[in-house]
Coordinates of C-alpha atoms in Angstrom, one line a residue:
X1 CA -21.1 68.6 -52.6
X2 CA -24.1 66.6 -52.1
X3 CA -23.5 65.2 -55.8
X4 CA -19.7 64.3 -55.2
X5 CA -20.6 62.4 -51.7
X6 CA -23.6 60.4 -53.6
X7 CA -21.2 59.9 -56.8
X8 CA -18.3 58.4 -54.7
X9 CA -20.7 56.2 -52.4
X10 CA -22.5 55.1 -55.4
X11 CA -19.3 53.8 -57.1
X12 CA -18.1 52.5 -53.8
X13 CA -21.1 50.5 -53.4
X14 CA -21.4 49.5 -57.0
X15 CA -17.7 48.1 -58.5
X16 CA -15.4 48.2 -56.1
X17 CA -12.7 46.7 -58.6
X18 CA -14.6 47.6 -62.1
X19 CA -13.0 50.2 -64.3
X20 CA -14.1 52.0 -67.4
X21 CA -17.9 51.5 -67.3
X22 CA -19.1 54.9 -68.7
X23 CA -19.5 53.0 -71.9
X24 CA -21.8 52.6 -75.1
X25 CA -22.3 49.3 -74.4
X26 CA -24.5 49.9 -71.5
X27 CA -27.0 51.2 -74.0
X28 CA -30.2 49.3 -73.5
X29 CA -33.5 49.9 -75.4
X30 CA -36.0 52.2 -74.3
X31 CA -39.4 50.7 -73.5
X32 CA -41.0 53.2 -75.9
X33 CA -40.0 55.9 -78.4
X34 CA -39.0 59.1 -78.0
X35 CA -39.5 62.2 -79.9
X36 CA -36.4 63.7 -79.4
X37 CA -34.1 63.4 -82.1
X38 CA -30.6 63.1 -79.6
X39 CA -30.7 61.7 -76.1
X40 CA -28.3 60.1 -73.9
X41 CA -29.2 59.4 -70.0
X42 CA -26.5 59.2 -67.1
X43 CA -27.0 57.3 -63.5
X44 CA -25.1 59.9 -61.5
X45 CA -24.7 57.8 -59.0
X46 CA -22.0 55.2 -61.0
X47 CA -21.5 57.8 -63.5
X48 CA -22.8 54.9 -66.4
X49 CA -24.5 55.5 -69.4
X50 CA -27.3 53.6 -69.6
X51 CA -28.8 55.0 -73.3
X52 CA -28.2 57.0 -76.2
X53 CA -30.1 58.1 -78.9
X54 CA -27.5 59.9 -82.2
X55 CA -25.8 61.2 -78.5
X56 CA -23.3 62.6 -81.5
X57 CA -25.4 64.1 -83.8
X58 CA -24.6 67.7 -83.8
X59 CA -27.7 69.8 -82.9
X60 CA -28.2 73.3 -81.7
X61 CA -28.3 73.8 -78.3
X62 CA -30.6 77.0 -77.8
X63 CA -30.8 78.4 -74.2
X64 CA -28.9 75.3 -72.5
X65 CA -25.9 77.4 -73.4
X66 CA -27.1 79.4 -70.3
X67 CA -25.2 76.0 -68.5
X68 CA -22.4 77.0 -69.6
X69 CA -23.0 81.2 -69.0
X70 CA -23.6 80.2 -66.2
X71 CA -20.6 78.3 -65.2
X72 CA -18.0 81.0 -66.5
X73 CA -20.0 83.3 -64.2
X74 CA -20.0 81.5 -61.3
X75 CA -15.9 80.9 -61.9
X76 CA -15.3 83.9 -62.8
X77 CA -17.2 85.8 -60.1
X78 CA -15.9 85.8 -56.4
X79 CA -19.0 87.4 -54.4
X80 CA -22.7 86.4 -56.2
X81 CA -23.6 89.0 -54.0
X82 CA -22.2 92.2 -56.0
X83 CA -25.2 94.0 -57.1
X84 CA -25.6 95.3 -60.8
X85 CA -27.2 98.2 -62.2
X86 CA -29.5 96.5 -65.2
X87 CA -28.6 98.5 -68.3
X88 CA -31.3 98.4 -71.2
X89 CA -29.4 99.5 -73.7
X90 CA -28.1 95.8 -74.3
X91 CA -31.7 94.9 -75.4
X92 CA -32.3 96.7 -78.7
X93 CA -30.6 94.2 -80.5
X94 CA -32.7 91.3 -79.4
X95 CA -35.9 93.4 -80.5
X96 CA -35.3 92.8 -84.0
X97 CA -34.4 89.1 -83.3
X98 CA -35.6 87.2 -85.9
X99 CA -37.5 84.4 -83.8
X100 CA -39.3 86.5 -81.6
X101 CA -41.1 83.4 -80.2
X102 CA -37.5 82.0 -78.6
X103 CA -36.9 84.7 -76.4
X104 CA -38.0 85.0 -72.7
X105 CA -38.1 88.0 -70.6
X106 CA -37.9 87.9 -66.6
X107 CA -39.7 91.9 -66.2
X108 CA -35.7 93.0 -65.4
X109 CA -36.0 96.7 -66.4
X110 CA -33.1 99.1 -67.2
X111 CA -32.0 100.9 -63.8
X112 CA -33.1 98.0 -61.7
X113 CA -30.6 96.5 -59.4
X114 CA -29.8 93.1 -59.0
X115 CA -27.5 90.7 -57.5
X116 CA -25.2 88.6 -59.8
X117 CA -26.9 85.4 -57.6
X118 CA -30.3 87.1 -58.8
X119 CA -29.1 87.5 -62.1
X120 CA -28.3 83.9 -62.5
X121 CA -31.2 82.7 -61.2
X122 CA -33.2 84.9 -63.6
X123 CA -31.3 83.3 -66.4
X124 CA -31.4 79.8 -65.6
X125 CA -34.9 79.1 -64.3
X126 CA -36.6 81.4 -67.1
X127 CA -33.6 81.3 -70.1
X128 CA -34.2 85.6 -69.2
X129 CA -32.4 87.5 -72.1
X130 CA -31.8 90.5 -69.9
X131 CA -30.2 88.6 -67.2
X132 CA -27.8 86.6 -69.3
X133 CA -27.1 89.9 -71.1
X134 CA -26.2 91.9 -68.3
X135 CA -24.2 88.8 -66.5
X136 CA -21.8 89.0 -69.7
X137 CA -21.2 92.3 -69.3
X138 CA -20.8 92.3 -65.3
X139 CA -17.8 89.5 -66.5
X140 CA -16.3 91.2 -69.1
X141 CA -17.8 94.4 -69.5
X142 CA -18.9 95.5 -73.4
X143 CA -16.2 92.9 -74.6
X144 CA -19.2 90.1 -75.7
X145 CA -16.4 88.1 -77.6
X146 CA -14.3 87.8 -74.8
X147 CA -17.0 86.2 -72.7
X148 CA -17.6 83.8 -75.6
X149 CA -13.7 82.7 -76.0
X150 CA -14.0 82.3 -71.9
X151 CA -17.1 79.6 -73.1
X152 CA -15.7 77.8 -75.7
X153 CA -12.1 77.8 -73.8
X154 CA -13.7 76.3 -70.6
X155 CA -15.5 73.6 -73.7
X156 CA -12.3 72.3 -74.9
X157 CA -11.3 72.3 -71.0
X158 CA -13.7 69.8 -70.0
X159 CA -13.4 67.9 -73.4
X160 CA -16.6 69.0 -75.2
X161 CA -15.3 68.2 -78.3
X162 CA -18.1 68.5 -80.5
X163 CA -19.3 72.0 -79.0
X164 CA -19.0 75.6 -80.5
X165 CA -20.5 78.8 -78.7
X166 CA -21.0 82.2 -80.2
X167 CA -23.1 83.9 -77.7
X168 CA -24.5 83.7 -74.2
X169 CA -27.9 83.9 -74.3
X170 CA -28.4 80.7 -76.6
X171 CA -30.4 82.2 -79.7
X172 CA -30.2 81.1 -83.0
X173 CA -27.0 81.1 -84.6
X174 CA -25.9 78.1 -87.0
X175 CA -22.7 78.5 -86.3
X176 CA -23.3 77.6 -82.5
X177 CA -23.7 73.9 -81.9
X178 CA -23.5 70.4 -79.7
X179 CA -24.3 67.2 -78.9
X180 CA -26.3 65.1 -76.4
X181 CA -23.1 64.0 -75.5
X182 CA -21.0 67.1 -74.8
X183 CA -24.3 68.7 -73.2
X184 CA -24.2 65.6 -70.6
X185 CA -20.4 66.4 -69.7
X186 CA -20.7 70.1 -69.3
X187 CA -23.8 69.3 -66.8
X188 CA -22.0 67.0 -65.1
X189 CA -19.0 69.3 -64.6
X190 CA -21.5 72.1 -63.6
X191 CA -23.0 69.9 -61.0
X192 CA -19.7 70.0 -59.3
X193 CA -19.2 73.8 -59.3
X194 CA -19.9 75.1 -56.2
X195 CA -23.8 76.8 -56.1
X196 CA -24.8 75.8 -59.6
X197 CA -26.9 72.8 -58.7
X198 CA -28.8 74.9 -55.9
X199 CA -29.5 77.9 -58.6
X200 CA -30.6 75.0 -61.3
X201 CA -32.8 73.6 -59.3
X202 CA -34.7 75.5 -57.6
X203 CA -38.4 75.6 -58.3
X204 CA -39.7 79.6 -57.6
X205 CA -37.2 82.8 -56.7
X206 CA -38.1 85.7 -55.7
X207 CA -35.1 88.6 -56.3
X208 CA -33.2 89.5 -53.2
X209 CA -33.2 93.3 -54.0
X210 CA -36.1 94.8 -54.4
X211 CA -37.3 97.2 -57.0
X212 CA -40.1 99.0 -55.9
X213 CA -40.2 101.9 -58.9
X214 CA -40.6 99.1 -61.5
X215 CA -42.0 96.6 -59.4
X216 CA -44.0 98.0 -56.5
X217 CA -45.2 94.4 -55.2
X218 CA -41.7 93.2 -55.0
X219 CA -43.4 89.8 -53.4
X220 CA -45.2 89.0 -56.3
X221 CA -42.0 89.5 -58.8
X222 CA -41.5 85.2 -58.6
X223 CA -39.5 83.9 -61.4
X224 CA -40.6 79.9 -61.9
X225 CA -38.4 76.9 -63.2
X226 CA -39.9 76.5 -67.1
X227 CA -39.4 72.7 -66.2
X228 CA -42.8 72.4 -65.5
X229 CA -42.3 68.7 -64.1
X230 CA -41.4 70.2 -61.0
X231 CA -44.8 72.3 -60.9
X232 CA -47.4 70.6 -58.4
X233 CA -50.1 72.2 -60.5
X234 CA -49.0 71.0 -64.0
X235 CA -50.7 67.5 -65.6
X236 CA -46.8 67.3 -66.2
X237 CA -45.8 67.0 -62.8
X238 CA -43.3 64.4 -61.9
X239 CA -42.1 63.7 -57.7
X240 CA -38.7 63.6 -57.8
X241 CA -37.9 65.8 -61.4
X242 CA -35.3 68.4 -60.8
X243 CA -34.2 71.7 -63.4
X244 CA -32.5 71.8 -64.9
X245 CA -32.4 73.9 -68.0
X246 CA -35.5 73.9 -70.8
X247 CA -34.4 75.7 -74.5
X248 CA -36.9 76.6 -77.1
X249 CA -35.6 77.2 -80.9
X250 CA -38.0 78.0 -83.5
X251 CA -36.0 76.4 -86.0
X252 CA -34.8 73.5 -84.2
X253 CA -37.7 72.2 -81.5
X254 CA -37.9 71.7 -78.0
X255 CA -34.5 70.5 -75.7
X256 CA -34.1 69.9 -72.1
X257 CA -31.6 68.7 -69.7
X258 CA -33.0 67.9 -66.3
X259 CA -32.4 65.3 -63.2
X260 CA -34.6 63.0 -61.7
X261 CA -33.9 61.4 -58.4
X262 CA -36.3 58.7 -56.5
X263 CA -35.1 55.7 -54.0
X264 CA -31.6 56.8 -53.4
X265 CA -31.4 56.4 -57.6
X266 CA -30.2 59.9 -59.2
X267 CA -30.6 59.9 -63.3
X268 CA -29.5 63.1 -65.6
X269 CA -31.4 62.7 -69.1
X270 CA -30.4 65.3 -71.7
X271 CA -32.5 65.4 -74.8
X272 CA -32.5 67.8 -78.0
X273 CA -34.4 68.3 -81.0
X274 CA -38.1 67.3 -80.0
X275 CA -40.8 68.9 -82.0
X276 CA -42.3 72.0 -81.1
X277 CA -45.7 71.1 -82.5
X278 CA -48.3 68.0 -82.7
X279 CA -50.0 66.6 -86.1
X280 CA -52.1 69.2 -86.2
X281 CA -49.6 72.3 -85.5
X282 CA -50.9 72.7 -82.0
X283 CA -48.0 73.0 -79.2
X284 CA -47.1 69.9 -77.7
X285 CA -44.5 69.5 -75.2
X286 CA -43.3 66.4 -76.4
X287 CA -39.4 67.6 -74.8
X288 CA -41.4 66.7 -71.2
X289 CA -43.3 63.8 -72.6
X290 CA -39.9 62.3 -73.2
X291 CA -38.2 62.9 -70.2
X292 CA -41.1 61.5 -68.4
X293 CA -41.0 58.4 -70.3
X294 CA -37.5 57.8 -70.0
X295 CA -37.3 58.6 -66.2
X296 CA -40.4 56.4 -65.5
X297 CA -37.9 53.5 -67.5
X298 CA -35.0 54.3 -65.8
X299 CA -36.2 54.1 -62.1
X300 CA -38.7 51.2 -62.9
X301 CA -36.3 48.7 -64.6
X302 CA -32.7 49.4 -63.4
X303 CA -31.4 48.4 -60.5
X304 CA -28.2 47.0 -58.7
X305 CA -27.4 43.2 -59.5
X306 CA -24.6 40.9 -58.9
X307 CA -23.0 40.5 -62.3
X308 CA -20.1 38.0 -60.3
X309 CA -20.1 37.0 -57.0
X310 CA -16.8 36.7 -55.2
X311 CA -17.0 32.8 -54.8
X312 CA -16.9 32.2 -58.3
X313 CA -13.9 29.9 -59.3
X314 CA -13.7 31.5 -62.8
X315 CA -10.2 29.9 -63.8
X316 CA -7.2 27.8 -63.1
X317 CA -3.7 29.2 -63.1
X318 CA -0.6 26.0 -63.7
X319 CA 1.8 25.7 -60.3
X320 CA 5.2 24.7 -60.8
X321 CA 7.1 22.6 -57.9
X322 CA 3.8 22.2 -56.0
X323 CA 3.1 19.7 -53.3
X324 CA -0.3 17.7 -54.4
X325 CA -2.3 19.8 -57.0
X326 CA -0.3 21.5 -59.7
X327 CA -2.7 24.3 -59.9
X328 CA -4.5 27.2 -58.5
X329 CA -8.1 28.0 -58.8
X330 CA -9.1 32.3 -58.8
X331 CA -11.7 34.1 -58.2
X332 CA -12.6 37.8 -58.0
X333 CA -11.2 39.8 -55.2
X334 CA -14.9 41.1 -54.5
X335 CA -18.2 40.3 -55.5
X336 CA -19.1 43.0 -58.2
X337 CA -22.4 44.2 -58.5
X338 CA -23.4 46.6 -61.3
X339 CA -26.1 48.8 -62.3
X340 CA -28.4 46.5 -64.7
X341 CA -31.7 46.6 -66.8
X342 CA -34.0 44.0 -65.6
X343 CA -34.9 42.6 -68.8
X344 CA -31.8 41.7 -69.9
X345 CA -30.0 38.1 -68.7
X346 CA -26.6 39.0 -66.9
X347 CA -25.5 35.7 -68.0
X348 CA -25.1 37.1 -71.2
X349 CA -22.1 39.4 -69.8
X350 CA -19.0 37.3 -70.9
X351 CA -17.2 36.5 -67.9
X352 CA -14.6 34.2 -69.5
X353 CA -11.7 36.6 -70.9
X354 CA -8.7 36.5 -68.5
X355 CA -5.3 37.8 -68.7
X356 CA -2.9 36.4 -66.3
X357 CA -0.2 37.9 -64.8
X358 CA 2.3 34.9 -65.1
X359 CA 1.8 31.7 -67.8
X360 CA 2.4 29.6 -64.9
X361 CA 3.0 30.9 -61.0
X362 CA 5.9 28.8 -58.8
X363 CA 5.0 27.6 -55.5
X364 CA 4.3 28.4 -52.7
X365 CA 0.9 30.6 -53.3
X366 CA -0.6 32.6 -50.9
X367 CA -4.7 32.6 -50.6
X368 CA -5.7 36.3 -51.8
X369 CA -2.5 36.0 -53.9
X370 CA -3.5 38.4 -56.9
X371 CA -2.9 36.3 -60.2
X372 CA -4.6 38.3 -63.2
X373 CA -7.9 39.6 -64.3
X374 CA -11.3 38.9 -66.1
X375 CA -12.4 41.4 -68.7
X376 CA -16.7 41.9 -68.0
X377 CA -18.2 42.1 -72.0
X378 CA -21.5 42.8 -73.1
X379 CA -22.1 42.6 -76.9
X380 CA -18.6 43.1 -77.3
X381 CA -17.7 45.9 -75.1
X382 CA -15.9 46.3 -72.3
X383 CA -17.5 47.4 -69.3
X384 CA -14.7 46.8 -67.3
X385 CA -11.8 44.3 -65.7
X386 CA -12.1 42.0 -62.1
X387 CA -8.8 41.5 -59.9
X388 CA -8.6 37.7 -59.8
X389 CA -7.1 36.2 -56.8
X390 CA -6.1 32.7 -55.3
X391 CA -8.3 31.0 -53.7
X392 CA -6.4 28.8 -51.5
X393 CA -2.7 28.1 -50.4
X394 CA -0.5 26.0 -52.5
X395 CA 3.1 24.5 -50.6
X396 CA 6.1 23.9 -52.1
X397 CA 7.1 20.3 -52.7
X398 CA 10.9 20.5 -50.9
X399 CA 11.9 17.6 -52.9
X400 CA 10.8 19.1 -56.1
X401 CA 12.1 22.4 -55.1
X402 CA 15.8 20.4 -54.6
X403 CA 16.0 19.2 -57.7
X404 CA 15.2 22.4 -59.0
X405 CA 17.3 24.1 -57.6
X406 CA 20.1 21.8 -58.4
X407 CA 19.2 22.1 -62.0
X408 CA 19.4 25.9 -61.7
X409 CA 22.8 26.3 -60.1
X410 CA 24.8 26.7 -62.7
X411 CA 22.7 29.8 -63.6
X412 CA 22.1 31.0 -60.3
X413 CA 24.5 34.0 -59.5
X414 CA 26.2 32.3 -57.1
X415 CA 27.6 29.6 -59.6
X416 CA 28.9 33.0 -61.9
X417 CA 30.4 34.8 -58.8
X418 CA 31.9 31.4 -57.8
X419 CA 33.0 30.8 -61.4
X420 CA 34.7 34.4 -61.6
X421 CA 36.2 34.0 -58.0
X422 CA 38.0 30.9 -58.5
X423 CA 39.3 32.1 -62.0
X424 CA 40.7 35.1 -60.3
X425 CA 41.9 33.0 -58.0
X426 CA 43.8 31.0 -60.5
X427 CA 44.9 33.7 -62.4
X428 CA 46.8 34.9 -59.3
X429 CA 48.4 31.1 -58.3
X430 CA 49.7 31.2 -61.7
X431 CA 51.3 34.8 -61.8
X432 CA 52.9 33.3 -58.5
X433 CA 54.3 30.3 -60.2
X434 CA 55.6 32.4 -62.8
X435 CA 57.3 35.1 -60.7
X436 CA 58.9 32.5 -58.5
X437 CA 59.8 30.7 -61.3
X438 CA 61.3 33.5 -63.2
X439 CA 63.6 34.4 -59.6
X440 CA 64.7 30.6 -59.3
X441 CA 66.1 30.6 -62.3
X442 CA 67.8 34.4 -61.9
X443 CA 69.4 33.3 -58.8
X444 CA 70.7 30.0 -60.6
X445 CA 72.9 31.8 -63.1
X446 CA 74.7 34.3 -60.5
X447 CA 78.3 32.6 -60.2
X448 CA 79.1 31.3 -56.6
X449 CA 81.8 33.8 -54.8
X450 CA 83.7 30.3 -53.3
X451 CA 84.9 29.5 -56.5
X452 CA 86.6 32.8 -56.9
X453 CA 88.7 33.5 -53.6
X454 CA 90.5 29.8 -54.3
X455 CA 91.5 30.8 -57.6
X456 CA 93.1 33.9 -56.5
X457 CA 94.7 31.8 -54.0
X458 CA 96.2 29.5 -56.7
X459 CA 97.6 32.4 -58.8
X460 CA 99.3 33.2 -56.0
X461 CA 100.8 30.0 -55.5
X462 CA 102.2 29.5 -58.4
X463 CA 104.1 32.7 -59.1
X464 CA 105.6 31.8 -55.6
X465 CA 106.9 28.7 -56.9
X466 CA 108.0 30.1 -60.2
X467 CA 110.1 32.6 -58.1
X468 CA 111.4 29.8 -56.2
X469 CA 112.3 27.6 -59.1
X470 CA 114.0 30.7 -61.1
X471 CA 116.2 31.6 -58.0
X472 CA 118.2 28.3 -57.9

């Protein structure tokens, strides 16, 4: 929860309108060379990678796989206080392991009773193979393959594209591999899992369940974090260093994933494949030296700097039908600050790649109206986009608008509707006229009854006259 709050606060403080800042573009050079073959440095507050070295090169994780083992256990076990009886029949295969110097034990014996939480602490702090093997049994019984399947399924879910797990202990296996980038993703995910951060950053731990038969002096049964940067009595002590996991493989070197916090800034450092021995074949903690060097570099040379002030006018957009100026100036919606390296001038960030929302905007334009966005780029890589808004109001010219409206009348929906209605009315009028004409012609062809009756009368008169004439 603390990490989530810190990350959200940092994101809000840094770049309210900049997105996509987790990019390789922020790959600044370290002040001094490191011995680790692969590395990645992430600012946890803003989720920004500030340095990477061979971050996608395939490496062997060693006991760093315990991070995934812990994630699977934490997400599978509902009760971390569940007690587990240690099964030492799981150990014989460890004794035949070809690189015995890789094995780490926490004095956990067969028959001891420990909680899931106890075993997680033993595994994360000391890389205890007793703890990891018994945790696998607690989750999946004797089916270790099922547990490994859970690990790989979770890896796919998180987006670890270059990682493959073959065991939960981290012991040497040529088919078990990862990258610094994937380990950074995994660790950030793990830090979001409840209880993980507290376990992984504990300095020392005394098991909660006494096992007096095998450990008569229970208070002396202490597991210390293998990250000696946390040990105030060590020459490698580093104020602000926290956990998270160390790993050593005879065949692949030393690895470390650790966090550092100072002055409200939080960093995650992943270092893979540092040499185990020095030039005279003496044991060396190059991974610890590298971590200290990287933390010093990050804490001393990075700060939040204003990249784009709120008052800066970054471009202008044409305005049509305007009263006065035929353009409007654009500025960032809010001031943009970014975590930046003090030895790189912010002027090198390109701020002129503007994408306007329109080719031109029609007046009126309101102050604060969105006009487009500008891309921030460094060394050709996009850091993010910033919204641009109008600096001031732009009024509409009444005369220009009237001329514009008149010219556009033929294209308006009102003109089209009027034309259609007029056509319909004309058609109706024509139909009525034609119908009236037809009716008129029909009435004209019908004979009038006034002519028929007289004809009948004349005929009778003629017949009567003829009769009288014949009678005479």
